[in-house]
Backbone atoms as SQL, in Angstrom:
CREATE TABLE atoms (id INTEGER PRIMARY KEY, chain TEXT, resi INTEGER, resn TEXT, atom TEXT, x REAL, y REAL, z REAL);
INSERT INTO atoms VALUES
  (1, 'A', 1, 'MET', 'N', 70.058, 99.974, 37.363),
  (2, 'A', 1, 'MET', 'CA', 70.139, 100.445, 38.735),
  (3, 'A', 1, 'MET', 'C', 69.472, 98.958, 38.907),
  (4, 'A', 2, 'GLU', 'N', 68.664, 98.322, 38.603),
  (5, 'A', 2, 'GLU', 'CA', 68.395, 97.118, 38.752),
  (6, 'A', 2, 'GLU', 'C', 69.155, 96.019, 38.201),
  (7, 'A', 3, 'ALA', 'N', 70.203, 96.051, 37.458),
  (8, 'A', 3, 'ALA', 'CA', 70.912, 94.895, 37.161),
  (9, 'A', 3, 'ALA', 'C', 72.179, 94.877, 38.689),
  (10, 'A', 4, 'ASN', 'N', 72.415, 96.391, 39.214),
  (11, 'A', 4, 'ASN', 'CA', 73.469, 96.460, 40.171),
  (12, 'A', 4, 'ASN', 'C', 72.954, 95.536, 41.184),
  (13, 'A', 5, 'HIS', 'N', 71.692, 96.137, 41.598),
  (14, 'A', 5, 'HIS', 'CA', 70.864, 95.263, 42.910),
  (15, 'A', 5, 'HIS', 'C', 70.757, 93.683, 42.415),
  (16, 'A', 6, 'MET', 'N', 70.800, 93.145, 41.499),
  (17, 'A', 6, 'MET', 'CA', 70.385, 91.900, 41.154),
  (18, 'A', 6, 'MET', 'C', 72.051, 91.212, 41.092),
  (19, 'A', 7, 'ASN', 'N', 73.107, 91.584, 40.874),
  (20, 'A', 7, 'ASN', 'CA', 74.390, 91.570, 41.029),
  (21, 'A', 7, 'ASN', 'C', 74.843, 91.552, 42.596),
  (22, 'A', 8, 'ARG', 'N', 74.480, 92.744, 43.094),
  (23, 'A', 8, 'ARG', 'CA', 74.350, 92.631, 44.479),
  (24, 'A', 8, 'ARG', 'C', 74.529, 91.501, 44.879),
  (25, 'A', 9, 'ARG', 'N', 73.056, 91.386, 44.860),
  (26, 'A', 9, 'ARG', 'CA', 72.344, 90.192, 45.836),
  (27, 'A', 9, 'ARG', 'C', 72.691, 88.948, 45.487),
  (28, 'A', 10, 'ARG', 'N', 73.418, 88.641, 43.987),
  (29, 'A', 10, 'ARG', 'CA', 74.005, 87.208, 43.883),
  (30, 'A', 10, 'ARG', 'C', 75.322, 87.504, 44.975),
  (31, 'A', 11, 'SER', 'N', 75.972, 88.169, 44.578),
  (32, 'A', 11, 'SER', 'CA', 77.069, 88.261, 45.111),
  (33, 'A', 11, 'SER', 'C', 76.824, 88.198, 46.649),
  (34, 'A', 12, 'ILE', 'N', 76.321, 88.661, 47.945),
  (35, 'A', 12, 'ILE', 'CA', 75.822, 88.131, 48.838),
  (36, 'A', 12, 'ILE', 'C', 75.382, 86.937, 49.076),
  (37, 'A', 13, 'ILE', 'N', 74.660, 86.376, 48.311),
  (38, 'A', 13, 'ILE', 'CA', 74.022, 84.610, 48.009),
  (39, 'A', 13, 'ILE', 'C', 75.392, 83.984, 48.027),
  (40, 'A', 14, 'ILE', 'N', 76.298, 84.387, 47.184),
  (41, 'A', 14, 'ILE', 'CA', 77.361, 83.527, 46.744),
  (42, 'A', 14, 'ILE', 'C', 78.773, 83.187, 48.195),
  (43, 'A', 15, 'SER', 'N', 78.868, 84.727, 48.394),
  (44, 'A', 15, 'SER', 'CA', 79.483, 85.115, 49.495),
  (45, 'A', 15, 'SER', 'C', 79.246, 84.093, 50.893),
  (46, 'A', 16, 'ARG', 'N', 77.740, 83.893, 51.138),
  (47, 'A', 16, 'ARG', 'CA', 77.006, 83.079, 51.888),
  (48, 'A', 16, 'ARG', 'C', 77.305, 81.865, 52.092),
  (49, 'A', 17, 'ILE', 'N', 76.992, 81.365, 50.967),
  (50, 'A', 17, 'ILE', 'CA', 77.504, 79.892, 50.278),
  (51, 'A', 17, 'ILE', 'C', 78.886, 79.458, 50.341),
  (52, 'A', 18, 'THR', 'N', 79.543, 80.149, 50.261),
  (53, 'A', 18, 'THR', 'CA', 80.794, 79.764, 50.024),
  (54, 'A', 18, 'THR', 'C', 81.475, 79.966, 51.861),
  (55, 'A', 19, 'LEU', 'N', 80.682, 80.928, 52.404),
  (56, 'A', 19, 'LEU', 'CA', 81.222, 81.313, 53.644),
  (57, 'A', 19, 'LEU', 'C', 80.366, 79.479, 54.640),
  (58, 'A', 20, 'ALA', 'N', 79.450, 78.925, 54.435),
  (59, 'A', 20, 'ALA', 'CA', 79.006, 78.217, 54.949),
  (60, 'A', 20, 'ALA', 'C', 79.728, 76.737, 54.117),
  (61, 'A', 21, 'ILE', 'N', 80.042, 76.852, 53.008),
  (62, 'A', 21, 'ILE', 'CA', 80.977, 75.610, 52.948),
  (63, 'A', 21, 'ILE', 'C', 82.446, 75.625, 53.765),
  (64, 'A', 22, 'PHE', 'N', 82.650, 76.853, 53.766),
  (65, 'A', 22, 'PHE', 'CA', 84.110, 76.875, 54.651),
  (66, 'A', 22, 'PHE', 'C', 84.129, 76.327, 56.565),
  (67, 'A', 23, 'ALA', 'N', 83.050, 76.825, 56.710),
  (68, 'A', 23, 'ALA', 'CA', 82.716, 76.076, 58.240),
  (69, 'A', 23, 'ALA', 'C', 82.172, 74.741, 57.889),
  (70, 'A', 24, 'LEU', 'N', 81.781, 74.399, 57.592),
  (71, 'A', 24, 'LEU', 'CA', 81.496, 73.052, 57.185),
  (72, 'A', 24, 'LEU', 'C', 82.801, 72.182, 57.142),
  (73, 'A', 25, 'SER', 'N', 83.721, 72.890, 56.341),
  (74, 'A', 25, 'SER', 'CA', 85.184, 71.803, 56.150),
  (75, 'A', 25, 'SER', 'C', 85.840, 72.167, 57.175),
  (76, 'A', 26, 'LEU', 'N', 85.909, 73.349, 57.830),
  (77, 'A', 26, 'LEU', 'CA', 86.668, 73.443, 59.309),
  (78, 'A', 26, 'LEU', 'C', 85.783, 72.259, 60.103),
  (79, 'A', 27, 'ALA', 'N', 84.738, 72.363, 60.655),
  (80, 'A', 27, 'ALA', 'CA', 83.979, 71.787, 61.545),
  (81, 'A', 27, 'ALA', 'C', 84.700, 70.361, 61.387),
  (82, 'A', 28, 'ALA', 'N', 84.338, 69.622, 60.234),
  (83, 'A', 28, 'ALA', 'CA', 84.691, 68.797, 59.589),
  (84, 'A', 28, 'ALA', 'C', 86.910, 68.321, 60.126),
  (85, 'A', 29, 'THR', 'N', 87.250, 69.333, 60.068),
  (86, 'A', 29, 'THR', 'CA', 88.695, 68.753, 60.027),
  (87, 'A', 29, 'THR', 'C', 88.850, 68.816, 61.567),
  (88, 'A', 30, 'LEU', 'N', 88.336, 69.934, 61.898),
  (89, 'A', 30, 'LEU', 'CA', 88.702, 69.207, 63.506),
  (90, 'A', 30, 'LEU', 'C', 87.995, 68.357, 64.395),
  (91, 'A', 31, 'ALA', 'N', 87.155, 68.062, 64.004),
  (92, 'A', 31, 'ALA', 'CA', 86.658, 66.318, 64.190),
  (93, 'A', 31, 'ALA', 'C', 87.609, 65.386, 63.923),
  (94, 'A', 32, 'PHE', 'N', 88.287, 65.648, 62.674),
  (95, 'A', 32, 'PHE', 'CA', 89.009, 64.869, 62.549),
  (96, 'A', 32, 'PHE', 'C', 90.438, 65.041, 63.244),
  (97, 'A', 33, 'ALA', 'N', 90.640, 66.405, 63.581),
  (98, 'A', 33, 'ALA', 'CA', 92.106, 66.608, 64.380),
  (99, 'A', 33, 'ALA', 'C', 91.993, 65.702, 65.440),
  (100, 'A', 34, 'HIS', 'N', 91.065, 65.654, 65.770),
  (101, 'A', 34, 'HIS', 'CA', 90.865, 64.937, 67.484),
  (102, 'A', 34, 'HIS', 'C', 90.449, 63.617, 67.189),
  (103, 'A', 35, 'GLY', 'N', 90.480, 62.534, 66.415),
  (104, 'A', 35, 'GLY', 'CA', 90.595, 61.392, 66.177),
  (105, 'A', 35, 'GLY', 'C', 89.354, 60.665, 66.569),
  (106, 'A', 36, 'GLY', 'N', 88.178, 62.529, 66.293),
  (107, 'A', 36, 'GLY', 'CA', 87.142, 61.094, 66.460),
  (108, 'A', 36, 'GLY', 'C', 86.963, 61.107, 68.569),
  (109, 'A', 37, 'LEU', 'N', 87.662, 61.434, 69.299),
  (110, 'A', 37, 'LEU', 'CA', 87.737, 61.362, 70.637),
  (111, 'A', 37, 'LEU', 'C', 86.282, 62.269, 71.161),
  (112, 'A', 38, 'GLU', 'N', 85.653, 61.179, 71.852),
  (113, 'A', 38, 'GLU', 'CA', 84.937, 62.546, 72.586),
  (114, 'A', 38, 'GLU', 'C', 85.325, 63.813, 73.400),
  (115, 'A', 39, 'HIS', 'N', 84.623, 64.509, 73.680),
  (116, 'A', 39, 'HIS', 'CA', 84.792, 65.528, 74.740),
  (117, 'A', 39, 'HIS', 'C', 84.132, 66.155, 76.068),
  (118, 'A', 40, 'VAL', 'N', 84.384, 66.061, 77.475),
  (119, 'A', 40, 'VAL', 'CA', 84.060, 65.763, 78.509),
  (120, 'A', 40, 'VAL', 'C', 84.769, 67.226, 79.338),
  (121, 'A', 41, 'LEU', 'N', 84.112, 68.226, 79.156),
  (122, 'A', 41, 'LEU', 'CA', 84.256, 69.554, 79.542),
  (123, 'A', 41, 'LEU', 'C', 83.099, 69.710, 81.167),
  (124, 'A', 42, 'GLY', 'N', 83.977, 69.713, 82.329),
  (125, 'A', 42, 'GLY', 'CA', 83.175, 70.431, 83.399),
  (126, 'A', 42, 'GLY', 'C', 84.111, 70.150, 84.429),
  (127, 'A', 43, 'THR', 'N', 83.334, 69.865, 85.790),
  (128, 'A', 43, 'THR', 'CA', 84.234, 69.877, 86.933),
  (129, 'A', 43, 'THR', 'C', 83.793, 68.784, 87.975),
  (130, 'A', 44, 'VAL', 'N', 85.334, 68.346, 87.990),
  (131, 'A', 44, 'VAL', 'CA', 85.281, 66.654, 88.960),
  (132, 'A', 44, 'VAL', 'C', 85.029, 67.165, 90.011),
  (133, 'A', 45, 'VAL', 'N', 83.753, 66.326, 89.945),
  (134, 'A', 45, 'VAL', 'CA', 83.054, 65.589, 91.117),
  (135, 'A', 45, 'VAL', 'C', 83.322, 64.180, 92.223),
  (136, 'A', 46, 'LYS', 'N', 84.478, 63.835, 91.547),
  (137, 'A', 46, 'LYS', 'CA', 85.308, 62.334, 92.127),
  (138, 'A', 46, 'LYS', 'C', 85.804, 62.249, 91.580),
  (139, 'A', 47, 'ALA', 'N', 87.325, 61.375, 92.015),
  (140, 'A', 47, 'ALA', 'CA', 88.507, 61.340, 91.510),
  (141, 'A', 47, 'ALA', 'C', 88.897, 60.053, 92.034),
  (142, 'A', 48, 'SER', 'N', 89.482, 59.120, 90.946),
  (143, 'A', 48, 'SER', 'CA', 89.690, 58.049, 91.871),
  (144, 'A', 48, 'SER', 'C', 91.093, 57.447, 91.281),
  (145, 'A', 49, 'ASP', 'N', 91.724, 56.356, 91.151),
  (146, 'A', 49, 'ASP', 'CA', 92.486, 56.092, 90.418),
  (147, 'A', 49, 'ASP', 'C', 91.987, 55.301, 89.194),
  (148, 'A', 50, 'THR', 'N', 91.429, 55.038, 88.927),
  (149, 'A', 50, 'THR', 'CA', 90.710, 54.195, 87.932),
  (150, 'A', 50, 'THR', 'C', 89.731, 55.175, 86.978),
  (151, 'A', 51, 'SER', 'N', 88.967, 55.989, 87.707),
  (152, 'A', 51, 'SER', 'CA', 88.104, 56.753, 86.632),
  (153, 'A', 51, 'SER', 'C', 87.883, 58.311, 87.105),
  (154, 'A', 52, 'ILE', 'N', 87.127, 59.295, 86.431),
  (155, 'A', 52, 'ILE', 'CA', 86.753, 60.621, 87.465),
  (156, 'A', 52, 'ILE', 'C', 85.471, 60.740, 86.436),
  (157, 'A', 53, 'THR', 'N', 84.695, 60.922, 87.623),
  (158, 'A', 53, 'THR', 'CA', 83.370, 61.495, 87.529),
  (159, 'A', 53, 'THR', 'C', 83.198, 62.971, 87.212),
  (160, 'A', 54, 'VAL', 'N', 82.519, 63.523, 86.161),
  (161, 'A', 54, 'VAL', 'CA', 82.543, 65.065, 85.733),
  (162, 'A', 54, 'VAL', 'C', 80.905, 65.571, 85.399),
  (163, 'A', 55, 'LYS', 'N', 80.616, 66.401, 86.351),
  (164, 'A', 55, 'LYS', 'CA', 79.497, 67.057, 86.246),
  (165, 'A', 55, 'LYS', 'C', 79.867, 68.299, 84.847),
  (166, 'A', 56, 'THR', 'N', 79.199, 67.932, 83.956),
  (167, 'A', 56, 'THR', 'CA', 79.676, 68.839, 82.656),
  (168, 'A', 56, 'THR', 'C', 78.803, 69.756, 82.995),
  (169, 'A', 57, 'THR', 'N', 79.237, 71.044, 81.691),
  (170, 'A', 57, 'THR', 'CA', 78.627, 72.387, 81.711),
  (171, 'A', 57, 'THR', 'C', 76.681, 72.415, 81.452),
  (172, 'A', 58, 'ALA', 'N', 76.789, 71.107, 81.164),
  (173, 'A', 58, 'ALA', 'CA', 74.961, 71.103, 81.114),
  (174, 'A', 58, 'ALA', 'C', 74.523, 70.071, 82.212),
  (175, 'A', 59, 'GLY', 'N', 75.015, 69.792, 83.341),
  (176, 'A', 59, 'GLY', 'CA', 74.935, 69.398, 84.514),
  (177, 'A', 59, 'GLY', 'C', 74.481, 68.029, 84.956),
  (178, 'A', 60, 'LYS', 'N', 74.801, 67.301, 83.261),
  (179, 'A', 60, 'LYS', 'CA', 75.062, 65.799, 83.249),
  (180, 'A', 60, 'LYS', 'C', 76.290, 65.204, 84.040),
  (181, 'A', 61, 'MET', 'N', 76.370, 63.924, 84.949),
  (182, 'A', 61, 'MET', 'CA', 77.238, 63.583, 85.455),
  (183, 'A', 61, 'MET', 'C', 77.984, 62.278, 84.193),
  (184, 'A', 62, 'VAL', 'N', 79.213, 62.539, 84.150),
  (185, 'A', 62, 'VAL', 'CA', 79.915, 61.700, 83.067),
  (186, 'A', 62, 'VAL', 'C', 80.894, 60.887, 83.811),
  (187, 'A', 63, 'ASP', 'N', 80.993, 59.244, 83.629),
  (188, 'A', 63, 'ASP', 'CA', 81.917, 58.844, 84.266),
  (189, 'A', 63, 'ASP', 'C', 82.988, 58.412, 82.955),
  (190, 'A', 64, 'VAL', 'N', 84.169, 58.701, 83.605),
  (191, 'A', 64, 'VAL', 'CA', 85.313, 57.901, 82.526),
  (192, 'A', 64, 'VAL', 'C', 86.428, 57.373, 82.462),
  (193, 'A', 65, 'ASN', 'N', 86.537, 56.506, 82.177),
  (194, 'A', 65, 'ASN', 'CA', 87.800, 55.654, 83.096),
  (195, 'A', 65, 'ASN', 'C', 88.940, 56.277, 82.568),
  (196, 'A', 66, 'LEU', 'N', 89.987, 55.289, 83.430),
  (197, 'A', 66, 'LEU', 'CA', 91.596, 56.463, 83.364),
  (198, 'A', 66, 'LEU', 'C', 92.124, 54.743, 82.591),
  (199, 'A', 67, 'ASP', 'N', 93.297, 54.756, 82.170),
  (200, 'A', 67, 'ASP', 'CA', 94.087, 53.803, 81.780),
  (201, 'A', 67, 'ASP', 'C', 95.281, 54.093, 82.219),
  (202, 'A', 68, 'ALA', 'N', 96.557, 52.958, 81.937),
  (203, 'A', 68, 'ALA', 'CA', 97.756, 53.094, 82.100),
  (204, 'A', 68, 'ALA', 'C', 98.476, 54.106, 80.643),
  (205, 'A', 69, 'LYS', 'N', 97.288, 54.062, 79.590),
  (206, 'A', 69, 'LYS', 'CA', 97.702, 55.410, 78.650),
  (207, 'A', 69, 'LYS', 'C', 97.674, 56.570, 78.176),
  (208, 'A', 70, 'THR', 'N', 96.266, 56.912, 79.362),
  (209, 'A', 70, 'THR', 'CA', 95.927, 58.105, 80.312),
  (210, 'A', 70, 'THR', 'C', 97.075, 59.762, 80.440),
  (211, 'A', 71, 'THR', 'N', 97.336, 60.407, 79.571),
  (212, 'A', 71, 'THR', 'CA', 97.967, 61.441, 80.282),
  (213, 'A', 71, 'THR', 'C', 97.013, 62.577, 80.526),
  (214, 'A', 72, 'PHE', 'N', 98.075, 63.728, 81.618),
  (215, 'A', 72, 'PHE', 'CA', 97.418, 64.584, 82.355),
  (216, 'A', 72, 'PHE', 'C', 98.342, 65.642, 82.251),
  (217, 'A', 73, 'ALA', 'N', 97.162, 67.088, 82.039),
  (218, 'A', 73, 'ALA', 'CA', 98.077, 68.265, 82.159),
  (219, 'A', 73, 'ALA', 'C', 97.418, 69.659, 82.793),
  (220, 'A', 74, 'LYS', 'N', 98.141, 70.523, 82.895),
  (221, 'A', 74, 'LYS', 'CA', 97.890, 71.378, 83.278),
  (222, 'A', 74, 'LYS', 'C', 98.571, 72.622, 82.460),
  (223, 'A', 75, 'GLY', 'N', 97.883, 73.277, 81.463),
  (224, 'A', 75, 'GLY', 'CA', 98.464, 74.203, 81.052),
  (225, 'A', 75, 'GLY', 'C', 99.257, 73.112, 79.696),
  (226, 'A', 76, 'THR', 'N', 100.671, 73.809, 79.998),
  (227, 'A', 76, 'THR', 'CA', 101.362, 72.746, 78.960),
  (228, 'A', 76, 'THR', 'C', 102.545, 72.114, 80.050),
  (229, 'A', 77, 'GLN', 'N', 101.992, 72.184, 81.230),
  (230, 'A', 77, 'GLN', 'CA', 102.886, 70.701, 81.757),
  (231, 'A', 77, 'GLN', 'C', 102.014, 70.035, 82.432),
  (232, 'A', 78, 'ALA', 'N', 102.995, 68.450, 82.000),
  (233, 'A', 78, 'ALA', 'CA', 102.453, 67.449, 82.798),
  (234, 'A', 78, 'ALA', 'C', 102.008, 67.248, 83.933),
  (235, 'A', 79, 'ILE', 'N', 101.127, 66.374, 84.510),
  (236, 'A', 79, 'ILE', 'CA', 100.964, 66.667, 85.857),
  (237, 'A', 79, 'ILE', 'C', 100.761, 65.108, 85.901),
  (238, 'A', 80, 'GLN', 'N', 100.613, 64.385, 87.253),
  (239, 'A', 80, 'GLN', 'CA', 100.173, 63.194, 87.554),
  (240, 'A', 80, 'GLN', 'C', 98.607, 63.513, 88.175),
  (241, 'A', 81, 'LYS', 'N', 98.512, 62.055, 87.693),
  (242, 'A', 81, 'LYS', 'CA', 96.636, 61.716, 87.878),
  (243, 'A', 81, 'LYS', 'C', 96.494, 61.959, 89.749),
  (244, 'A', 82, 'THR', 'N', 97.448, 61.741, 90.144),
  (245, 'A', 82, 'THR', 'CA', 96.978, 62.232, 91.850),
  (246, 'A', 82, 'THR', 'C', 97.024, 63.482, 91.957),
  (247, 'A', 83, 'ASP', 'N', 97.178, 64.546, 90.772),
  (248, 'A', 83, 'ASP', 'CA', 96.962, 66.089, 91.257),
  (249, 'A', 83, 'ASP', 'C', 95.413, 66.340, 90.741),
  (250, 'A', 84, 'ILE', 'N', 95.044, 65.952, 90.132),
  (251, 'A', 84, 'ILE', 'CA', 93.453, 65.874, 89.934),
  (252, 'A', 84, 'ILE', 'C', 92.460, 65.846, 91.133),
  (253, 'A', 85, 'LYS', 'N', 92.008, 66.857, 91.471),
  (254, 'A', 85, 'LYS', 'CA', 91.265, 67.045, 92.759),
  (255, 'A', 85, 'LYS', 'C', 89.774, 67.622, 92.701),
  (256, 'A', 86, 'VAL', 'N', 88.714, 67.055, 93.474),
  (257, 'A', 86, 'VAL', 'CA', 87.530, 67.447, 93.107),
  (258, 'A', 86, 'VAL', 'C', 87.481, 68.960, 92.915),
  (259, 'A', 87, 'GLY', 'N', 86.590, 69.176, 92.642),
  (260, 'A', 87, 'GLY', 'CA', 86.545, 71.264, 92.135),
  (261, 'A', 87, 'GLY', 'C', 87.320, 71.555, 90.893),
  (262, 'A', 88, 'ASP', 'N', 88.546, 70.562, 89.915),
  (263, 'A', 88, 'ASP', 'CA', 89.292, 71.145, 88.973),
  (264, 'A', 88, 'ASP', 'C', 88.344, 71.262, 88.189),
  (265, 'A', 89, 'ARG', 'N', 88.459, 72.062, 87.034),
  (266, 'A', 89, 'ARG', 'CA', 87.634, 72.117, 85.631),
  (267, 'A', 89, 'ARG', 'C', 88.047, 71.411, 84.561),
  (268, 'A', 90, 'VAL', 'N', 87.925, 70.350, 83.797),
  (269, 'A', 90, 'VAL', 'CA', 88.875, 69.450, 83.392),
  (270, 'A', 90, 'VAL', 'C', 88.288, 69.843, 81.918),
  (271, 'A', 91, 'VAL', 'N', 89.111, 68.835, 80.692),
  (272, 'A', 91, 'VAL', 'CA', 88.706, 68.971, 79.503),
  (273, 'A', 91, 'VAL', 'C', 89.271, 67.624, 79.671),
  (274, 'A', 92, 'ILE', 'N', 88.181, 66.405, 79.221),
  (275, 'A', 92, 'ILE', 'CA', 88.800, 65.421, 78.863),
  (276, 'A', 92, 'ILE', 'C', 88.130, 64.898, 77.640),
  (277, 'A', 93, 'HIS', 'N', 89.507, 64.419, 76.630),
  (278, 'A', 93, 'HIS', 'CA', 89.262, 63.517, 75.025),
  (279, 'A', 93, 'HIS', 'C', 89.339, 62.017, 75.794),
  (280, 'A', 94, 'ALA', 'N', 88.133, 61.289, 75.133),
  (281, 'A', 94, 'ALA', 'CA', 88.039, 60.553, 75.450),
  (282, 'A', 94, 'ALA', 'C', 87.547, 59.272, 74.405),
  (283, 'A', 95, 'GLU', 'N', 87.912, 58.370, 74.437),
  (284, 'A', 95, 'GLU', 'CA', 87.343, 57.317, 73.423),
  (285, 'A', 95, 'GLU', 'C', 86.278, 56.477, 73.888),
  (286, 'A', 96, 'LYS', 'N', 85.047, 56.489, 73.337),
  (287, 'A', 96, 'LYS', 'CA', 83.889, 55.632, 73.460),
  (288, 'A', 96, 'LYS', 'C', 84.232, 53.994, 73.150),
  (289, 'A', 97, 'SER', 'N', 84.151, 52.862, 73.949),
  (290, 'A', 97, 'SER', 'CA', 83.762, 52.224, 73.088),
  (291, 'A', 97, 'SER', 'C', 82.454, 51.289, 74.711),
  (292, 'A', 98, 'GLY', 'N', 81.516, 51.618, 73.513),
  (293, 'A', 98, 'GLY', 'CA', 80.217, 50.562, 73.825),
  (294, 'A', 98, 'GLY', 'C', 79.834, 52.097, 74.453),
  (295, 'A', 99, 'ASP', 'N', 79.318, 51.479, 75.758),
  (296, 'A', 99, 'ASP', 'CA', 78.864, 53.274, 76.559),
  (297, 'A', 99, 'ASP', 'C', 79.948, 53.673, 77.443),
  (298, 'A', 100, 'LYS', 'N', 80.810, 53.399, 77.238),
  (299, 'A', 100, 'LYS', 'CA', 81.754, 53.280, 78.609),
  (300, 'A', 100, 'LYS', 'C', 82.983, 54.254, 77.070),
  (301, 'A', 101, 'LEU', 'N', 83.842, 55.305, 78.315),
  (302, 'A', 101, 'LEU', 'CA', 84.411, 56.429, 77.962),
  (303, 'A', 101, 'LEU', 'C', 86.004, 55.691, 78.545),
  (304, 'A', 102, 'THR', 'N', 86.893, 56.028, 77.740),
  (305, 'A', 102, 'THR', 'CA', 87.964, 55.732, 78.416),
  (306, 'A', 102, 'THR', 'C', 88.965, 57.570, 77.872),
  (307, 'A', 103, 'ALA', 'N', 89.660, 58.092, 79.063),
  (308, 'A', 103, 'ALA', 'CA', 90.456, 59.222, 78.464),
  (309, 'A', 103, 'ALA', 'C', 91.242, 59.012, 78.034),
  (310, 'A', 104, 'HIS', 'N', 91.697, 59.572, 76.561),
  (311, 'A', 104, 'HIS', 'CA', 92.851, 59.637, 76.533),
  (312, 'A', 104, 'HIS', 'C', 93.774, 61.070, 77.167),
  (313, 'A', 105, 'THR', 'N', 93.127, 62.136, 76.932),
  (314, 'A', 105, 'THR', 'CA', 93.746, 63.482, 77.958),
  (315, 'A', 105, 'THR', 'C', 93.189, 63.790, 78.983),
  (316, 'A', 106, 'VAL', 'N', 93.869, 64.114, 79.860),
  (317, 'A', 106, 'VAL', 'CA', 92.520, 65.085, 81.262),
  (318, 'A', 106, 'VAL', 'C', 93.236, 66.489, 80.852),
  (319, 'A', 107, 'GLU', 'N', 92.777, 67.515, 80.949),
  (320, 'A', 107, 'GLU', 'CA', 93.638, 68.760, 81.080),
  (321, 'A', 107, 'GLU', 'C', 93.016, 69.365, 82.043),
  (322, 'A', 108, 'ILE', 'N', 93.630, 69.955, 83.407),
  (323, 'A', 108, 'ILE', 'CA', 92.992, 70.853, 83.894),
  (324, 'A', 108, 'ILE', 'C', 93.071, 72.175, 83.752),
  (325, 'A', 109, 'GLY', 'N', 92.092, 72.738, 84.157),
  (326, 'A', 109, 'GLY', 'CA', 91.660, 74.277, 82.810),
  (327, 'A', 109, 'GLY', 'C', 92.112, 74.880, 84.610),
  (328, 'A', 110, 'ALA', 'N', 91.925, 76.183, 84.121),
  (329, 'A', 110, 'ALA', 'CA', 92.137, 77.533, 84.861),
  (330, 'A', 110, 'ALA', 'C', 90.832, 77.436, 85.982),
  (331, 'A', 111, 'ALA', 'N', 91.015, 78.024, 87.602),
  (332, 'A', 111, 'ALA', 'CA', 90.112, 77.995, 88.300),
  (333, 'A', 111, 'ALA', 'C', 88.997, 79.210, 87.992),
  (334, 'A', 112, 'PRO', 'N', 87.910, 79.286, 87.804),
  (335, 'A', 112, 'PRO', 'CA', 87.120, 80.432, 87.666),
  (336, 'A', 112, 'PRO', 'C', 87.314, 81.547, 88.229),
  (337, 'A', 113, 'ALA', 'N', 86.996, 82.401, 87.953),
  (338, 'A', 113, 'ALA', 'CA', 87.773, 83.869, 88.192),
  (339, 'A', 113, 'ALA', 'C', 87.105, 84.253, 89.969),
  (340, 'A', 114, 'ALA', 'N', 87.400, 84.641, 90.823),
  (341, 'A', 114, 'ALA', 'CA', 86.714, 85.063, 91.880),
  (342, 'A', 114, 'ALA', 'C', 86.084, 86.284, 91.791),
  (343, 'A', 115, 'LYS', 'N', 84.429, 86.059, 92.491),
  (344, 'A', 115, 'LYS', 'CA', 83.788, 87.398, 92.198),
  (345, 'A', 115, 'LYS', 'C', 84.629, 88.498, 93.263),
  (346, 'A', 116, 'ALA', 'N', 84.279, 89.787, 92.894),
  (347, 'A', 116, 'ALA', 'CA', 84.657, 90.748, 92.917),
  (348, 'A', 116, 'ALA', 'C', 84.001, 91.379, 94.319),
  (349, 'A', 117, 'ALA', 'N', 84.264, 91.835, 95.363),
  (350, 'A', 117, 'ALA', 'CA', 82.862, 92.216, 96.565),
  (351, 'A', 117, 'ALA', 'C', 82.662, 93.343, 96.073),
  (352, 'A', 118, 'HIS', 'N', 82.163, 93.739, 96.439),
  (353, 'A', 118, 'HIS', 'CA', 81.866, 95.300, 96.036),
  (354, 'A', 118, 'HIS', 'C', 81.666, 95.795, 97.280);
């Protein structure tokens, strides 16, 4: 009986270690898949021809520069820079250079669901 308990415990420990290694490997793969780009998630509070200011989900204001290589999308559809409006929810993949971020892609997300009237 004691041997069965020890074998079960050892099996659980090995399973947890294996799961932890898998999770770390997956995280490293995902980070590599994005080419080291930083992610800015939040709501557009200002948009111009040269930059977008986002209020992140953590409440921080982040300025992201735009350049000629920046692409814009809503779902799977390409859109124009002028389609980005204040209040849009966005995910921006940006390259960091010094203390500045330059957008590689800007993706508009779905609008938040309207609250149901009671």
